Amino acid sequence: MSAEIFDKVRQLGKDIQESAPKSMEELEQFRIKYLGSKNVLKSLFGEIRNIANEQKKEFGQLVNSVKQSAEQKFSSLKNELESAAEDAAAQDLDLSMPGEPLQLGSRHPIAVTMNRIIKIFERIGFVVADDREIEDDWHNFTAMNTPEDHPARDMQDTFYLLNSTEMLLRTHTSSVQSRVMVNAQPPIRIIAPGRVYRNETISARSHCQFHQVEGLYVDENVSFADLKQTLLYFAREMFGPEAKIRLRPSYFPFTEPSAEVDVYLGTATEKDYRLTKGTGWLEILGCGMVDPAVLENCGIDSSKYSGFAFGMGIERQALRLYDIGDIRLFFENDVRFLKQFASAL
Ligand code: PHE
């Protein structure tokens, strides 16, 4: 009786060594048969009570070794089959196939608009001046001739840093004017593109963050005529050779005289009608002759030098350039929106 059972186990061991599953399905059958929860080896362990006492140990060891050989066989078969599958896949590889298309990033429409504006001014000798967005009160307001009781300083417009009356998020790129002038003597001819912040209610037409490009030209004998010609040149480059501009008298603490500039887009298309509220005129910037007090605040001799400055908003120009109806889209970073500008430079 015991000899028979020993033979049976040995035969099982041989069967295991000789099995050669050819597929993952066959391997699974092997696993179920020899290693599964109801495997044949388990039932053999049950036979141990039919074995003579002095042979029980030997029998147990034999069954265990068969079990171990089943485990080893299983893992080596699995490796073989897997690497065979990889080889087959590699042979199927067609190296002449085109690759997966790369998802190209795109430039933000605000950046594109800003770059266009920068290029236009660089062509007539302006250089880019870049400066900080977290600014102190002096560069943003005091140096720019904005008295302490001026409403622009009001907490309702300006974001001050927490627990500070001194540090703020710049409310306009005009802060770069003072940054540049305290460090350089004329001739100065810079543009300063960048982000600015004001505590305004967010709507389709205004936001608490937006972008401006500042311009500053200081030299001997700079006149209002120079300012007007520079802006006309800009309008024609930006909006087409037929573009017209108009200057309306205005007030800024840091320029005297001051003006606001509208560019004529007409009302022929619906978007221009909407954007100009039916007037055909789009307000794009504020400007003026640099107030002598500002020059003096920054260490420039106002009896020798004069200058002009302007600051334009970018968002509105970008709305027109890309026919976008809502300024908030610029700041939401929804890829479905941004992807549409994939080809823009
Ligand atoms: N800083 C002004 C604004 O933000 C614009 C401006 C710049 C006006 C330079 C005159 C000169 O509205």
XYZ file of C-alpha atoms and ligand atoms in Angstrom:
357
model
C 0.000 0.000 0.000
C 2.611 2.605 1.044
C 4.942 1.704 -1.797
C 2.149 2.385 -4.227
C 1.502 5.808 -2.809
C 5.193 6.652 -2.858
C 5.238 5.712 -6.526
C 2.231 7.869 -7.168
C 3.950 10.918 -5.656
C 7.134 10.254 -7.590
C 5.126 9.952 -10.794
C 3.495 13.265 -10.007
C 6.948 14.811 -9.594
C 7.918 13.484 -13.019
C 4.699 14.794 -14.588
C 5.452 18.213 -13.201
C 8.981 18.243 -14.600
C 7.741 17.132 -17.976
C 4.832 19.533 -18.309
C 5.324 22.063 -21.026
C 2.434 24.531 -21.218
C 2.561 26.499 -24.454
C 0.331 29.364 -23.565
C -0.716 31.412 -20.585
C -4.007 29.471 -20.554
C -2.186 26.153 -20.312
C 0.052 27.566 -17.625
C -3.020 28.516 -15.664
C -4.281 24.949 -15.871
C -0.899 23.769 -14.566
C -1.202 26.214 -11.676
C -4.709 25.082 -10.777
C -3.749 21.448 -10.934
C -0.559 21.567 -8.844
C -0.788 24.790 -6.862
C -4.457 25.720 -6.744
C -6.619 25.511 -3.639
C -7.763 21.977 -4.541
C -4.486 20.698 -5.968
C -3.574 17.031 -6.254
C -0.744 17.313 -3.736
C -3.143 18.343 -1.013
C -5.144 15.157 -1.448
C -1.878 13.191 -1.173
C -1.078 14.808 2.144
C -4.420 13.394 3.256
C -3.101 9.918 2.510
C -0.484 10.282 5.225
C -2.707 8.432 7.711
C -2.450 5.309 5.535
C 1.310 5.327 5.787
C 3.232 3.283 8.308
C 4.464 5.417 11.175
C 8.160 4.959 10.484
C 7.623 6.126 6.866
C 5.444 9.132 7.634
C 8.407 11.544 7.828
C 9.896 10.347 4.552
C 6.518 10.595 2.857
C 5.937 14.129 4.131
C 9.351 15.229 2.856
C 8.718 13.666 -0.540
C 5.359 15.408 -0.966
C 6.913 18.709 0.130
C 9.745 18.446 -2.334
C 7.283 17.727 -5.142
C 5.305 20.757 -4.071
C 8.440 22.922 -4.146
C 9.377 21.630 -7.557
C 5.871 22.541 -8.769
C 6.372 26.101 -7.499
C 9.772 26.447 -9.124
C 8.529 24.991 -12.373
C 5.606 27.389 -12.353
C 7.731 30.480 -11.937
C 10.286 29.445 -14.552
C 7.520 28.557 -17.033
C 5.907 31.910 -16.378
C 9.169 33.773 -17.085
C 9.706 31.822 -20.279
C 6.232 32.467 -21.592
C 6.382 36.169 -20.733
C 9.696 36.770 -22.399
C 8.534 34.809 -25.444
C 5.511 37.130 -25.602
C 7.805 40.170 -25.411
C 9.995 38.834 -28.213
C 6.935 38.292 -30.370
C 5.773 41.832 -29.675
C 9.214 43.184 -30.563
C 9.122 41.349 -33.856
C 5.762 42.916 -34.637
C 7.266 46.367 -34.113
C 7.137 48.365 -37.329
C 9.907 50.913 -37.095
C 8.707 52.683 -40.213
C 5.451 53.685 -38.514
C 5.145 57.376 -37.608
C 5.576 58.102 -33.881
C 2.924 59.193 -31.441
C 2.251 62.874 -32.164
C 3.764 65.210 -29.564
C 1.335 67.505 -27.800
C 2.841 70.915 -28.462
C 2.325 73.645 -25.946
C 1.018 76.998 -27.044
C 1.575 80.574 -26.102
C -1.008 82.342 -24.030
C -2.945 84.912 -26.087
C -1.932 87.620 -23.612
C 1.736 86.763 -24.129
C 1.283 86.802 -27.899
C -0.386 90.214 -27.805
C 2.264 91.559 -25.455
C 5.083 90.260 -27.661
C 3.558 91.955 -30.686
C 3.436 95.255 -28.831
C 7.014 94.837 -27.596
C 8.266 94.164 -31.152
C 6.553 97.297 -32.451
C 8.320 99.518 -29.922
C 11.653 97.726 -30.219
C 11.684 98.670 -33.895
C 11.897 102.335 -32.915
C 14.571 101.926 -30.281
C 12.722 101.172 -27.039
C 14.253 98.501 -24.813
C 12.405 96.246 -22.410
C 12.712 96.994 -18.695
C 11.445 94.276 -16.398
C 10.759 94.796 -12.738
C 9.022 93.489 -9.648
C 5.308 92.974 -9.108
C 5.595 93.308 -5.328
C 6.470 96.960 -5.020
C 6.906 99.518 -2.299
C 4.648 102.492 -1.817
C 7.355 104.947 -2.864
C 7.983 103.547 -6.361
C 4.334 102.852 -7.089
C 2.848 106.088 -5.690
C 5.051 108.671 -3.977
C 7.722 108.968 -6.649
C 4.931 109.047 -9.215
C 3.612 112.234 -7.660
C 0.580 110.525 -6.196
C -0.139 112.275 -2.908
C -0.932 110.311 0.185
C -4.606 111.199 0.129
C -5.046 110.228 -3.524
C -7.976 107.825 -3.996
C -5.796 105.396 -5.988
C -4.040 104.524 -2.730
C -7.275 103.561 -1.127
C -7.323 100.064 0.339
C -10.259 99.391 -1.924
C -8.125 99.657 -5.036
C -4.701 98.565 -3.898
C -3.728 95.159 -2.590
C -1.370 95.792 0.300
C 0.654 92.901 1.665
C -0.689 91.533 4.911
C 0.097 93.785 7.896
C 1.890 96.286 5.696
C 1.178 99.846 4.674
C 4.423 99.968 2.765
C 4.472 96.921 0.456
C 1.846 96.317 -2.193
C 1.102 94.606 -5.483
C 1.870 97.223 -8.116
C -1.279 98.864 -9.403
C 0.316 99.918 -12.678
C 3.535 99.390 -14.606
C 4.270 103.089 -14.009
C 6.210 101.844 -10.969
C 8.881 100.734 -13.445
C 9.270 104.370 -14.567
C 10.577 105.331 -11.125
C 12.641 102.133 -10.850
C 14.397 102.987 -14.117
C 14.795 106.732 -13.574
C 16.431 106.495 -10.149
C 19.061 104.249 -11.708
C 19.728 105.883 -15.056
C 20.167 109.285 -16.621
C 18.617 110.320 -19.964
C 18.377 109.426 -22.727
C 15.919 106.816 -21.448
C 13.686 104.920 -23.827
C 12.046 101.889 -22.240
C 8.928 99.809 -22.362
C 7.854 97.773 -19.343
C 5.446 94.932 -19.954
C 3.941 93.097 -17.024
C 1.164 92.135 -14.705
C -0.610 94.569 -12.409
C -3.216 94.193 -9.675
C -6.242 96.129 -8.514
C -8.939 95.191 -6.106
C -11.769 95.275 -8.604
C -14.887 93.197 -8.959
C -14.290 90.414 -11.448
C -16.559 90.491 -14.488
C -16.467 89.799 -18.220
C -14.759 93.178 -18.721
C -12.556 93.658 -15.683
C -10.365 91.571 -13.415
C -8.284 92.028 -10.279
C -5.163 91.140 -12.266
C -4.360 92.310 -15.755
C -1.445 93.330 -17.957
C -0.013 96.606 -19.104
C 2.824 97.819 -21.269
C 4.388 101.017 -20.012
C 6.427 103.331 -22.204
C 8.832 106.040 -21.078
C 10.986 108.378 -23.125
C 13.112 111.004 -21.410
C 15.642 113.181 -23.221
C 16.334 116.793 -24.114
C 13.490 118.469 -25.999
C 10.976 115.641 -25.945
C 7.636 117.139 -26.916
C 3.980 116.255 -26.977
C 4.248 115.985 -30.768
C 6.793 113.164 -30.290
C 4.313 111.387 -28.034
C 1.487 111.727 -30.514
C 3.557 110.508 -33.461
C 4.853 107.547 -31.469
C 1.325 106.517 -30.574
C 0.076 106.954 -34.134
C 2.940 104.779 -35.347
C 1.987 102.170 -32.761
C -1.724 102.220 -33.692
C -0.937 101.740 -37.390
C 1.423 98.849 -36.716
C -1.015 97.198 -34.351
C -4.373 97.856 -35.968
C -3.487 98.421 -39.628
C -2.221 101.294 -41.789
C -5.609 103.014 -41.835
C -5.838 103.231 -38.046
C -6.837 106.572 -36.576
C -6.300 107.738 -33.010
C -7.826 110.479 -30.915
C -6.495 112.044 -27.741
C -8.905 113.146 -25.051
C -7.712 115.405 -22.232
C -7.415 113.471 -18.988
C -5.695 113.501 -15.637
C -2.920 111.395 -14.143
C -0.873 112.558 -11.153
C 2.393 111.710 -12.915
C 1.815 113.410 -16.283
C 0.997 116.962 -17.248
C -0.721 117.431 -19.618
C -2.393 114.032 -19.719
C -4.544 112.313 -22.295
C -6.446 109.161 -22.937
C -6.055 107.617 -26.345
C -8.732 105.864 -28.359
C -8.135 103.999 -31.577
C -10.809 103.957 -34.257
C -11.923 100.447 -35.175
C -15.263 101.368 -36.709
C -18.491 99.474 -36.201
C -18.509 97.436 -39.385
C -18.118 94.091 -37.650
C -20.282 92.967 -34.803
C -17.316 92.383 -32.503
C -16.009 95.918 -33.069
C -19.502 97.279 -32.482
C -19.686 95.418 -29.196
C -16.126 96.175 -28.082
C -16.512 99.915 -28.759
C -20.058 100.052 -27.374
C -21.302 101.295 -30.711
C -18.951 104.293 -30.935
C -16.262 102.745 -33.116
C -13.593 104.037 -30.675
C -11.654 101.734 -28.350
C -9.822 103.259 -25.412
C -6.387 101.669 -25.273
C -4.104 103.787 -23.131
C -3.339 106.689 -20.853
C -0.414 109.007 -21.529
C 1.102 112.425 -21.097
C 4.236 114.472 -20.589
C 6.151 113.267 -17.530
C 5.401 115.691 -14.710
C 8.631 117.594 -13.815
C 7.999 116.671 -10.167
C 8.370 112.978 -11.109
C 11.688 113.660 -12.851
C 12.943 115.527 -9.793
C 11.738 112.792 -7.396
C 13.887 110.354 -9.349
C 16.989 112.557 -9.560
C 16.614 113.860 -13.117
C 17.096 117.554 -13.824
C 13.723 118.763 -15.063
C 15.153 122.049 -16.354
C 17.273 120.110 -18.797
C 15.137 117.104 -19.632
C 11.539 116.385 -20.530
C 9.757 113.168 -21.356
C 6.579 111.402 -22.257
C 5.017 108.258 -20.833
C 2.143 106.002 -21.655
C 0.551 102.891 -20.182
C -1.674 100.598 -22.181
C -3.904 97.726 -21.189
C -3.269 94.412 -22.927
C -6.432 92.455 -22.238
C -8.725 94.612 -24.315
C -6.408 94.487 -27.285
C -6.172 90.715 -26.950
C -9.960 90.439 -26.801
C -10.127 92.174 -30.148
C -7.203 90.336 -31.711
C -8.716 86.948 -30.951
C -12.392 87.803 -30.868
C -12.795 86.694 -27.267
C -15.862 87.811 -25.345
C -14.830 87.455 -21.716
C -11.655 88.622 -19.980
C -11.940 85.910 -17.316
C -11.030 83.244 -19.879
C -7.477 84.617 -19.885
C -6.966 83.609 -16.268
C -8.769 80.296 -16.018
C -6.133 78.281 -17.879
C -8.688 75.915 -19.345
C -6.691 73.889 -21.883
C -9.695 73.730 -24.216
C -9.453 77.512 -24.462
C -5.644 77.697 -24.573
C -5.289 74.963 -27.212
C -6.970 77.210 -29.758
C -3.866 79.389 -29.870
C -1.483 76.507 -30.618
C -0.170 78.060 -33.800
C 0.161 81.592 -32.482
C 3.598 83.041 -31.975
N -0.555 104.207 -15.107
C -1.733 104.666 -15.797
C -2.868 103.658 -15.552
O -2.599 102.585 -15.079
C -1.516 104.806 -17.268
C -0.495 105.843 -17.626
C 0.827 105.519 -17.769
C -0.862 107.155 -17.811
C 1.762 106.479 -18.094
C 0.025 108.133 -18.143
C 1.347 107.781 -18.281
O -4.007 103.919 -15.824
